[in-house]
Amino acid sequence: MVKFLKPNKAVILLQGRFAGHKATIVKNFDDGTRDRPYGHCLVAGIAKYPSKVIRKDSAKKQAKKSRVKAFVKLVNYNHIMPTRYTLDVDLKDVVSGDALVSRDKKVTACKEIKGKFEERFKTGKNRWFFSKLRF
């Protein structure tokens, strides 16, 4: 079977608190681990999408509207839907498996991801990833 769930692949979460939110795969565990004996992956995604910016907004308001809130979690392969998109943001050095062990490590990882996502959003690339899922 072809392995198509690779790092930087954009996915949509289907279950849980962030169902319907977009995320990107940071690291995948195809064979599982000792405590999770099934295929799963570490994802970093958008918890709160940036708002629409209009021309008459002040610079302060534009900065506030282009904020992003991020999350990190381990997700079962059954609970994600892969998309055709990839996000070329390098998150491998920012997030690792031990980032989820303690609360403060997770918070710092989320802040670093937030910075990378906001930087990417401001360049104007990967517009689909930063838009809310509408259906």
CSV table of N, CA and C in Angstrom, one decimal:
chain,number,residue,atom,x,y,z
A,1,MET,N,0.8,-1.2,0.0
A,1,MET,CA,0.0,0.0,0.0
A,1,MET,C,0.9,1.2,0.0
A,2,VAL,N,0.5,2.2,-0.7
A,2,VAL,CA,1.3,3.5,-0.8
A,2,VAL,C,1.0,4.3,0.4
A,3,LYS,N,2.1,4.9,0.9
A,3,LYS,CA,2.0,5.7,2.1
A,3,LYS,C,1.8,7.2,1.6
A,4,PHE,N,0.7,7.7,1.8
A,4,PHE,CA,0.4,9.1,1.3
A,4,PHE,C,0.2,10.0,2.4
A,5,LEU,N,0.1,9.6,3.7
A,5,LEU,CA,0.0,10.4,4.8
A,5,LEU,C,1.4,10.8,5.3
A,6,LYS,N,2.0,11.8,4.6
A,6,LYS,CA,3.4,12.2,4.9
A,6,LYS,C,3.4,13.5,5.6
A,7,PRO,N,4.5,13.9,6.2
A,7,PRO,CA,4.6,15.2,6.9
A,7,PRO,C,4.4,16.3,5.9
A,8,ASN,N,3.8,17.4,6.4
A,8,ASN,CA,3.4,18.6,5.7
A,8,ASN,C,2.1,18.4,4.8
A,9,LYS,N,1.5,17.3,4.9
A,9,LYS,CA,0.2,17.0,4.2
A,9,LYS,C,-0.9,17.7,5.0
A,10,ALA,N,-1.7,18.5,4.3
A,10,ALA,CA,-2.9,19.2,5.0
A,10,ALA,C,-4.0,18.1,5.1
A,11,VAL,N,-4.6,18.1,6.3
A,11,VAL,CA,-5.6,17.2,6.6
A,11,VAL,C,-6.8,17.9,7.3
A,12,ILE,N,-7.9,17.3,7.3
A,12,ILE,CA,-9.1,17.8,8.1
A,12,ILE,C,-9.4,16.8,9.2
A,13,LEU,N,-9.6,17.4,10.4
A,13,LEU,CA,-9.9,16.5,11.5
A,13,LEU,C,-11.4,16.2,11.5
A,14,LEU,N,-11.8,15.0,11.8
A,14,LEU,CA,-13.2,14.5,11.7
A,14,LEU,C,-13.8,14.3,13.0
A,15,GLN,N,-13.0,14.1,14.1
A,15,GLN,CA,-13.6,13.8,15.4
A,15,GLN,C,-13.0,14.7,16.4
A,16,GLY,N,-13.7,14.8,17.5
A,16,GLY,CA,-13.2,15.5,18.7
A,16,GLY,C,-13.4,17.0,18.7
A,17,ARG,N,-12.7,17.7,19.6
A,17,ARG,CA,-12.9,19.1,19.8
A,17,ARG,C,-12.6,19.9,18.6
A,18,PHE,N,-11.7,19.5,17.8
A,18,PHE,CA,-11.3,20.3,16.6
A,18,PHE,C,-11.8,19.7,15.3
A,19,ALA,N,-12.9,19.0,15.4
A,19,ALA,CA,-13.6,18.4,14.2
A,19,ALA,C,-13.9,19.5,13.2
A,20,GLY,N,-13.6,19.3,11.9
A,20,GLY,CA,-13.8,20.3,10.9
A,20,GLY,C,-12.7,21.3,10.8
A,21,HIS,N,-11.7,21.2,11.6
A,21,HIS,CA,-10.5,22.1,11.5
A,21,HIS,C,-9.4,21.6,10.7
A,22,LYS,N,-8.7,22.4,10.0
A,22,LYS,CA,-7.6,22.0,9.2
A,22,LYS,C,-6.3,21.9,10.0
A,23,ALA,N,-5.5,20.9,9.6
A,23,ALA,CA,-4.2,20.7,10.3
A,23,ALA,C,-3.2,20.2,9.3
A,24,THR,N,-2.0,20.1,9.7
A,24,THR,CA,-0.9,19.6,8.9
A,24,THR,C,-0.2,18.5,9.7
A,25,ILE,N,0.2,17.5,9.0
A,25,ILE,CA,0.9,16.4,9.7
A,25,ILE,C,2.4,16.8,10.0
A,26,VAL,N,2.8,16.6,11.2
A,26,VAL,CA,4.2,16.9,11.6
A,26,VAL,C,5.0,15.7,11.5
A,27,LYS,N,4.5,14.6,12.2
A,27,LYS,CA,5.2,13.3,12.2
A,27,LYS,C,4.2,12.2,12.2
A,28,ASN,N,4.4,11.1,11.4
A,28,ASN,CA,3.5,10.0,11.4
A,28,ASN,C,4.1,8.8,12.0
A,29,PHE,N,3.2,8.0,12.7
A,29,PHE,CA,3.6,6.7,13.3
A,29,PHE,C,2.7,5.6,12.6
A,30,ASP,N,3.2,5.1,11.5
A,30,ASP,CA,2.4,4.1,10.7
A,30,ASP,C,2.1,2.8,11.5
A,31,ASP,N,3.1,2.4,12.2
A,31,ASP,CA,3.0,1.1,12.9
A,31,ASP,C,2.5,1.3,14.3
A,32,GLY,N,2.3,2.5,14.8
A,32,GLY,CA,1.9,2.7,16.1
A,32,GLY,C,3.1,2.8,17.1
A,33,THR,N,2.8,3.0,18.4
A,33,THR,CA,3.8,3.0,19.4
A,33,THR,C,3.3,2.0,20.5
A,34,ARG,N,4.1,2.0,21.6
A,34,ARG,CA,3.7,1.1,22.6
A,34,ARG,C,2.4,1.4,23.3
A,35,ASP,N,2.2,2.7,23.6
A,35,ASP,CA,1.0,3.1,24.3
A,35,ASP,C,-0.2,3.4,23.3
A,36,ARG,N,0.1,3.6,22.0
A,36,ARG,CA,-0.9,3.7,21.0
A,36,ARG,C,-0.6,2.7,19.9
A,37,PRO,N,-1.1,1.5,20.0
A,37,PRO,CA,-0.8,0.4,19.0
A,37,PRO,C,-1.6,0.5,17.7
A,38,TYR,N,-1.8,1.6,17.2
A,38,TYR,CA,-2.5,1.8,15.9
A,38,TYR,C,-1.8,3.0,15.2
A,39,GLY,N,-2.1,3.0,13.9
A,39,GLY,CA,-1.5,4.1,13.1
A,39,GLY,C,-2.1,5.5,13.5
A,40,HIS,N,-1.2,6.4,13.8
A,40,HIS,CA,-1.6,7.7,14.2
A,40,HIS,C,-0.5,8.7,13.8
A,41,CYS,N,-0.8,10.0,14.0
A,41,CYS,CA,0.1,11.0,13.6
A,41,CYS,C,0.0,12.2,14.5
A,42,LEU,N,1.1,13.0,14.6
A,42,LEU,CA,1.2,14.2,15.3
A,42,LEU,C,0.8,15.3,14.4
A,43,VAL,N,-0.2,16.1,14.7
A,43,VAL,CA,-0.7,17.1,13.8
A,43,VAL,C,-0.6,18.5,14.6
A,44,ALA,N,-0.4,19.5,13.8
A,44,ALA,CA,-0.5,20.9,14.2
A,44,ALA,C,-1.5,21.6,13.4
A,45,GLY,N,-2.5,22.2,14.0
A,45,GLY,CA,-3.5,22.8,13.2
A,45,GLY,C,-4.0,24.2,13.7
A,46,ILE,N,-5.1,24.7,13.1
A,46,ILE,CA,-5.6,26.0,13.4
A,46,ILE,C,-6.8,25.8,14.3
A,47,ALA,N,-6.8,26.3,15.5
A,47,ALA,CA,-7.9,26.3,16.4
A,47,ALA,C,-8.8,27.5,16.1
A,48,LYS,N,-8.3,28.6,15.8
A,48,LYS,CA,-9.1,29.8,15.5
A,48,LYS,C,-8.5,30.4,14.2
A,49,TYR,N,-9.3,30.5,13.2
A,49,TYR,CA,-8.9,31.1,11.9
A,49,TYR,C,-8.8,32.6,11.9
A,50,PRO,N,-8.0,33.2,11.0
A,50,PRO,CA,-7.9,34.6,10.9
A,50,PRO,C,-9.2,35.2,10.3
A,51,SER,N,-9.6,36.4,10.7
A,51,SER,CA,-10.9,37.0,10.2
A,51,SER,C,-10.6,37.7,8.9
A,52,LYS,N,-11.7,38.1,8.3
A,52,LYS,CA,-11.5,38.8,7.0
A,52,LYS,C,-11.1,40.2,7.2
A,53,VAL,N,-10.1,40.6,6.5
A,53,VAL,CA,-9.5,41.9,6.6
A,53,VAL,C,-10.0,42.8,5.4
A,54,ILE,N,-10.5,44.0,5.7
A,54,ILE,CA,-11.0,44.9,4.7
A,54,ILE,C,-10.1,46.1,4.6
A,55,ARG,N,-10.2,46.8,3.5
A,55,ARG,CA,-9.2,47.9,3.2
A,55,ARG,C,-9.3,49.0,4.3
A,56,LYS,N,-10.5,49.4,4.8
A,56,LYS,CA,-10.6,50.5,5.7
A,56,LYS,C,-10.2,50.2,7.1
A,57,ASP,N,-9.8,49.0,7.4
A,57,ASP,CA,-9.4,48.6,8.7
A,57,ASP,C,-8.0,49.3,9.0
A,58,SER,N,-7.9,49.8,10.3
A,58,SER,CA,-6.6,50.4,10.6
A,58,SER,C,-5.5,49.3,10.7
A,59,ALA,N,-4.3,49.7,10.8
A,59,ALA,CA,-3.2,48.7,10.9
A,59,ALA,C,-3.3,47.8,12.2
A,60,LYS,N,-3.7,48.5,13.3
A,60,LYS,CA,-3.9,47.7,14.5
A,60,LYS,C,-5.0,46.7,14.4
A,61,LYS,N,-6.1,47.1,13.7
A,61,LYS,CA,-7.2,46.1,13.6
A,61,LYS,C,-6.9,45.0,12.6
A,62,GLN,N,-6.1,45.4,11.5
A,62,GLN,CA,-5.6,44.3,10.6
A,62,GLN,C,-4.8,43.3,11.3
A,63,ALA,N,-3.9,43.8,12.2
A,63,ALA,CA,-3.0,42.9,12.9
A,63,ALA,C,-3.8,41.9,13.8
A,64,LYS,N,-4.8,42.5,14.4
A,64,LYS,CA,-5.7,41.7,15.3
A,64,LYS,C,-6.5,40.7,14.5
A,65,LYS,N,-7.0,41.1,13.4
A,65,LYS,CA,-7.8,40.2,12.5
A,65,LYS,C,-7.0,39.1,11.9
A,66,SER,N,-5.7,39.3,11.7
A,66,SER,CA,-4.9,38.2,11.1
A,66,SER,C,-4.2,37.3,12.1
A,67,ARG,N,-4.7,37.3,13.3
A,67,ARG,CA,-4.1,36.4,14.3
A,67,ARG,C,-4.7,35.0,14.1
A,68,VAL,N,-3.8,34.0,14.5
A,68,VAL,CA,-4.2,32.6,14.4
A,68,VAL,C,-4.0,32.0,15.7
A,69,LYS,N,-4.8,31.0,16.1
A,69,LYS,CA,-4.6,30.2,17.3
A,69,LYS,C,-4.3,28.8,16.9
A,70,ALA,N,-3.3,28.2,17.4
A,70,ALA,CA,-2.9,26.9,16.9
A,70,ALA,C,-3.1,25.8,18.0
A,71,PHE,N,-3.1,24.5,17.6
A,71,PHE,CA,-3.2,23.4,18.5
A,71,PHE,C,-2.2,22.3,18.0
A,72,VAL,N,-1.9,21.4,18.9
A,72,VAL,CA,-1.0,20.3,18.6
A,72,VAL,C,-1.7,19.1,19.3
A,73,LYS,N,-1.8,18.0,18.6
A,73,LYS,CA,-2.3,16.7,19.2
A,73,LYS,C,-2.0,15.5,18.4
A,74,LEU,N,-2.1,14.4,19.0
A,74,LEU,CA,-1.9,13.1,18.3
A,74,LEU,C,-3.3,12.6,17.9
A,75,VAL,N,-3.4,12.2,16.6
A,75,VAL,CA,-4.7,11.8,16.1
A,75,VAL,C,-4.6,10.4,15.4
A,76,ASN,N,-5.6,9.6,15.6
A,76,ASN,CA,-5.7,8.3,14.9
A,76,ASN,C,-5.9,8.6,13.4
A,77,TYR,N,-5.4,7.7,12.6
A,77,TYR,CA,-5.6,7.9,11.1
A,77,TYR,C,-7.0,7.8,10.7
A,78,ASN,N,-7.8,7.1,11.5
A,78,ASN,CA,-9.3,7.0,11.1
A,78,ASN,C,-10.0,8.3,11.3
A,79,HIS,N,-9.4,9.2,12.1
A,79,HIS,CA,-10.1,10.4,12.4
A,79,HIS,C,-9.6,11.7,11.6
A,80,ILE,N,-8.9,11.4,10.6
A,80,ILE,CA,-8.4,12.5,9.7
A,80,ILE,C,-8.8,12.2,8.3
A,81,MET,N,-9.0,13.3,7.5
A,81,MET,CA,-9.3,13.2,6.1
A,81,MET,C,-8.2,13.9,5.3
A,82,PRO,N,-7.4,13.2,4.6
A,82,PRO,CA,-6.3,13.9,3.8
A,82,PRO,C,-6.8,14.7,2.7
A,83,THR,N,-6.1,15.8,2.4
A,83,THR,CA,-6.5,16.6,1.2
A,83,THR,C,-5.4,16.6,0.2
A,84,ARG,N,-5.6,17.2,-0.9
A,84,ARG,CA,-4.6,17.2,-2.0
A,84,ARG,C,-3.5,18.3,-1.7
A,85,TYR,N,-3.7,19.1,-0.7
A,85,TYR,CA,-2.8,20.2,-0.4
A,85,TYR,C,-1.6,19.8,0.5
A,86,THR,N,-0.5,20.5,0.4
A,86,THR,CA,0.6,20.4,1.3
A,86,THR,C,1.0,21.8,1.8
A,87,LEU,N,1.5,21.8,3.0
A,87,LEU,CA,1.8,23.1,3.6
A,87,LEU,C,3.3,23.1,3.8
A,88,ASP,N,4.1,23.8,3.1
A,88,ASP,CA,5.5,23.8,3.2
A,88,ASP,C,6.1,24.7,4.3
A,89,VAL,N,5.6,24.4,5.5
A,89,VAL,CA,6.1,25.1,6.7
A,89,VAL,C,6.8,24.0,7.5
A,90,ASP,N,8.1,24.3,7.9
A,90,ASP,CA,8.8,23.3,8.6
A,90,ASP,C,8.5,23.3,10.1
A,91,LEU,N,7.8,22.4,10.6
A,91,LEU,CA,7.4,22.3,12.0
A,91,LEU,C,8.1,21.2,12.7
A,92,LYS,N,8.9,20.4,12.0
A,92,LYS,CA,9.6,19.3,12.7
A,92,LYS,C,10.5,19.7,13.8
A,93,ASP,N,11.2,20.8,13.7
A,93,ASP,CA,12.1,21.2,14.8
A,93,ASP,C,11.3,21.9,15.9
A,94,VAL,N,10.1,22.4,15.6
A,94,VAL,CA,9.3,23.1,16.6
A,94,VAL,C,8.6,22.2,17.5
A,95,VAL,N,8.0,21.2,16.9
A,95,VAL,CA,7.1,20.2,17.7
A,95,VAL,C,7.8,18.8,17.6
A,96,SER,N,7.8,18.1,18.7
A,96,SER,CA,8.2,16.8,18.8
A,96,SER,C,7.2,16.0,19.6
A,97,GLY,N,7.4,14.7,19.7
A,97,GLY,CA,6.5,13.8,20.5
A,97,GLY,C,6.5,14.2,22.0
A,98,ASP,N,7.6,14.6,22.5
A,98,ASP,CA,7.7,14.9,23.9
A,98,ASP,C,7.0,16.3,24.3
A,99,ALA,N,6.6,17.0,23.2
A,99,ALA,CA,5.9,18.3,23.5
A,99,ALA,C,4.6,18.2,24.1
A,100,LEU,N,4.0,17.0,24.0
A,100,LEU,CA,2.7,16.7,24.6
A,100,LEU,C,2.7,16.1,26.0
A,101,VAL,N,4.0,15.9,26.5
A,101,VAL,CA,4.1,15.3,27.8
A,101,VAL,C,3.7,16.2,28.9
A,102,SER,N,4.1,17.5,28.9
A,102,SER,CA,3.7,18.4,30.0
A,102,SER,C,3.0,19.6,29.4
A,103,ARG,N,2.2,20.3,30.2
A,103,ARG,CA,1.4,21.4,29.8
A,103,ARG,C,2.3,22.6,29.3
A,104,ASP,N,3.3,22.9,30.0
A,104,ASP,CA,4.1,24.1,29.6
A,104,ASP,C,4.9,23.8,28.3
A,105,LYS,N,5.3,22.6,28.0
A,105,LYS,CA,6.0,22.3,26.7
A,105,LYS,C,5.0,22.4,25.6
A,106,LYS,N,3.7,22.0,25.8
A,106,LYS,CA,2.7,22.1,24.8
A,106,LYS,C,2.3,23.5,24.5
A,107,VAL,N,2.3,24.3,25.6
A,107,VAL,CA,1.9,25.7,25.4
A,107,VAL,C,3.0,26.5,24.6
A,108,THR,N,4.3,26.2,24.9
A,108,THR,CA,5.4,26.8,24.2
A,108,THR,C,5.4,26.4,22.7
A,109,ALA,N,5.1,25.1,22.5
A,109,ALA,CA,5.1,24.5,21.1
A,109,ALA,C,3.9,25.2,20.3
A,110,CYS,N,2.8,25.4,21.0
A,110,CYS,CA,1.6,26.0,20.3
A,110,CYS,C,2.0,27.5,19.9
A,111,LYS,N,2.7,28.2,20.8
A,111,LYS,CA,3.1,29.6,20.5
A,111,LYS,C,4.0,29.7,19.4
A,112,GLU,N,5.0,28.7,19.3
A,112,GLU,CA,5.9,28.7,18.2
A,112,GLU,C,5.2,28.4,16.8
A,113,ILE,N,4.3,27.5,16.9
A,113,ILE,CA,3.5,27.1,15.7
A,113,ILE,C,2.6,28.3,15.3
A,114,LYS,N,2.0,29.0,16.2
A,114,LYS,CA,1.2,30.2,16.0
A,114,LYS,C,2.1,31.2,15.2
A,115,GLY,N,3.3,31.4,15.6
A,115,GLY,CA,4.2,32.4,15.0
A,115,GLY,C,4.5,31.9,13.5
A,116,LYS,N,4.7,30.6,13.3
A,116,LYS,CA,5.0,30.1,12.0
A,116,LYS,C,3.8,30.3,11.1
A,117,PHE,N,2.6,29.9,11.6
A,117,PHE,CA,1.4,30.0,10.8
A,117,PHE,C,1.1,31.4,10.4
A,118,GLU,N,1.2,32.4,11.4
A,118,GLU,CA,0.9,33.8,11.1
A,118,GLU,C,1.9,34.3,10.1
A,119,GLU,N,3.1,33.9,10.2
A,119,GLU,CA,4.1,34.4,9.2
A,119,GLU,C,3.7,33.9,7.8
A,120,ARG,N,3.3,32.6,7.7
A,120,ARG,CA,2.9,32.1,6.5
A,120,ARG,C,1.6,32.7,5.9
A,121,PHE,N,0.7,33.0,6.8
A,121,PHE,CA,-0.6,33.7,6.4
A,121,PHE,C,-0.3,35.1,5.8
A,122,LYS,N,0.6,35.8,6.4
A,122,LYS,CA,0.9,37.1,6.0
A,122,LYS,C,1.6,37.2,4.6
A,123,THR,N,2.3,36.1,4.2
A,123,THR,CA,2.9,36.0,2.9
A,123,THR,C,1.8,35.8,1.8
A,124,GLY,N,0.6,35.4,2.2
A,124,GLY,CA,-0.5,35.2,1.2
A,124,GLY,C,-0.5,33.8,0.5
A,125,LYS,N,0.5,33.0,0.9
A,125,LYS,CA,0.5,31.6,0.3
A,125,LYS,C,-0.4,30.7,1.1
A,126,ASN,N,-0.8,29.6,0.5
A,126,ASN,CA,-1.6,28.6,1.1
A,126,ASN,C,-2.9,29.2,1.7
A,127,ARG,N,-3.6,30.0,0.8
A,127,ARG,CA,-4.8,30.7,1.2
A,127,ARG,C,-5.9,29.7,1.7
A,128,TRP,N,-6.0,28.5,1.0
A,128,TRP,CA,-7.0,27.6,1.3
A,128,TRP,C,-6.9,27.1,2.8
A,129,PHE,N,-5.6,26.9,3.2
A,129,PHE,CA,-5.4,26.4,4.6
A,129,PHE,C,-5.9,27.3,5.7
A,130,PHE,N,-5.8,28.6,5.4
A,130,PHE,CA,-6.2,29.6,6.4
A,130,PHE,C,-7.6,30.1,6.3
A,131,SER,N,-8.4,29.5,5.4
A,131,SER,CA,-9.8,29.8,5.4
A,131,SER,C,-10.6,28.8,6.1
A,132,LYS,N,-11.7,29.2,6.7
A,132,LYS,CA,-12.6,28.4,7.4
A,132,LYS,C,-13.2,27.4,6.5
A,133,LEU,N,-13.5,26.2,7.0
A,133,LEU,CA,-14.1,25.1,6.1
A,133,LEU,C,-15.6,25.4,6.1
A,134,ARG,N,-16.1,25.6,4.9
A,134,ARG,CA,-17.5,25.9,4.7
A,134,ARG,C,-18.2,24.8,4.0
A,135,PHE,N,-19.3,24.3,4.5
A,135,PHE,CA,-20.1,23.3,3.8
A,135,PHE,C,-21.5,23.3,4.3
